[in-house]
Coordinates of C-alpha atoms in Angstrom, one line a residue:
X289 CA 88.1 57.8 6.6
X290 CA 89.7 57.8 9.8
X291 CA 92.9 55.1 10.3
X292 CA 93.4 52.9 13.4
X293 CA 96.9 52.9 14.9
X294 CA 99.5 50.5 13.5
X295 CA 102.3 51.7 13.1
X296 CA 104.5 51.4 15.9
X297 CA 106.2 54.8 17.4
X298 CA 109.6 52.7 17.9
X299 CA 109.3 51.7 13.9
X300 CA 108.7 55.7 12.3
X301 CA 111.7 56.5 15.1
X302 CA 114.1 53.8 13.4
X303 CA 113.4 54.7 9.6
X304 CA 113.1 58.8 10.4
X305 CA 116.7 57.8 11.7
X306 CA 117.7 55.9 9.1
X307 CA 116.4 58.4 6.5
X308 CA 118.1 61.5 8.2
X309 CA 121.4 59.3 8.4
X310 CA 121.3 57.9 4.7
X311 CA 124.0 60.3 3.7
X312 CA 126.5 59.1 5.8
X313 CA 125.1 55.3 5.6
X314 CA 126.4 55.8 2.0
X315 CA 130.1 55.7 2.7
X316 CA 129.8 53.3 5.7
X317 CA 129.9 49.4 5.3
X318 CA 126.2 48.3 4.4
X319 CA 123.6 47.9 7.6
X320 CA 121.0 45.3 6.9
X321 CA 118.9 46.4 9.9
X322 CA 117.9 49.7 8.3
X323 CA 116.5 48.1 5.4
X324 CA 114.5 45.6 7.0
X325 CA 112.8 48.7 9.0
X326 CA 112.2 50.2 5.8
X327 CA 110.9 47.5 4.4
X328 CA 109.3 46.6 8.1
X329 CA 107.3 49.8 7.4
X330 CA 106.9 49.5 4.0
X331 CA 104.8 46.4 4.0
X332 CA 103.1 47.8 6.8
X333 CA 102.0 51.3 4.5
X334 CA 101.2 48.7 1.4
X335 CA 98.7 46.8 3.9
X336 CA 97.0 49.7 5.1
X337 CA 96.8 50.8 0.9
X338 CA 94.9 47.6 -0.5
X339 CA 92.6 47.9 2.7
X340 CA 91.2 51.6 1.4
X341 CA 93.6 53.7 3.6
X342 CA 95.6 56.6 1.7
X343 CA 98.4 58.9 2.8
X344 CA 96.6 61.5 4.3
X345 CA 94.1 58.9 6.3
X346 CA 97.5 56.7 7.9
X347 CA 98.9 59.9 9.3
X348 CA 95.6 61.3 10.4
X349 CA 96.1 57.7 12.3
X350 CA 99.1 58.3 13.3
X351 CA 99.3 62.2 14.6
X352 CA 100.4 60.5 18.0
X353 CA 103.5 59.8 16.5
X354 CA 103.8 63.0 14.3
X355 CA 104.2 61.0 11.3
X356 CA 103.0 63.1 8.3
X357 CA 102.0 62.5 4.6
X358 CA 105.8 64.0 3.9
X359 CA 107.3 61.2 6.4
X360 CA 105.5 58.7 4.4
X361 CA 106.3 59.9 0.8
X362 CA 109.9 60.1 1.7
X363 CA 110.5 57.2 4.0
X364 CA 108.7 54.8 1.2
X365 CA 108.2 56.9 -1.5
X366 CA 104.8 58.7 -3.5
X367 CA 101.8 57.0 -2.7
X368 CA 101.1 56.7 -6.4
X369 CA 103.9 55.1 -7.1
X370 CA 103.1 52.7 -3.8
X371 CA 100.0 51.7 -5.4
X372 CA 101.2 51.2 -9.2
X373 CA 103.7 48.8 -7.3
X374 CA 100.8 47.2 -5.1
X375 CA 98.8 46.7 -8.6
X376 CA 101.4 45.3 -11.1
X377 CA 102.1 42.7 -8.3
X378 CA 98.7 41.6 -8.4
X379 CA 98.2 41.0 -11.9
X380 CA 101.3 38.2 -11.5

């Protein structure tokens, strides 16, 4: 399955960021902007999920950006656990 694009280079910039800071975010005053990116992404990777895409086929769609299956499982998290999320929201 091959992904379209939609995940923006300037988004996977601001969370790789973010992720690479969040050590030193910890003992600094809370930044609200960093978690909406997250989230920002997030919801976009959750999308992408319940339409058939996986890990593997979002970065395929994203090698223009460099963004990996790694980036993904540590910027939101195992794609398992994504879609065990995904599914008990459904059933409410």
């Amino acid at each position: 399955m091959k992904s379209s694009s939609f995940i923006t280079e300037e988004l996977l910039r601001r969370c790789r960021k973010e992720k690479a800071n969040q050590l030193q975010r910890s003992r600094q005053s809370f930044d609200p902007a960093s978690l909406h990116d997250r989230k920002e992404l997030s919801l976009l990777v959750e999308q992408a999920l319940r339409e058939g895409e996986t890990y593997t086929s979002i970065a395929r769609g994203h090698t223009h950006l460099g963004l990996t299956e790694n980036d993904l499982n540590e910027l939101i998290g195992p794609e398992d656990v994504v879609r065990m999320r995904i599914e008990r929201f459904q059933q409410c």
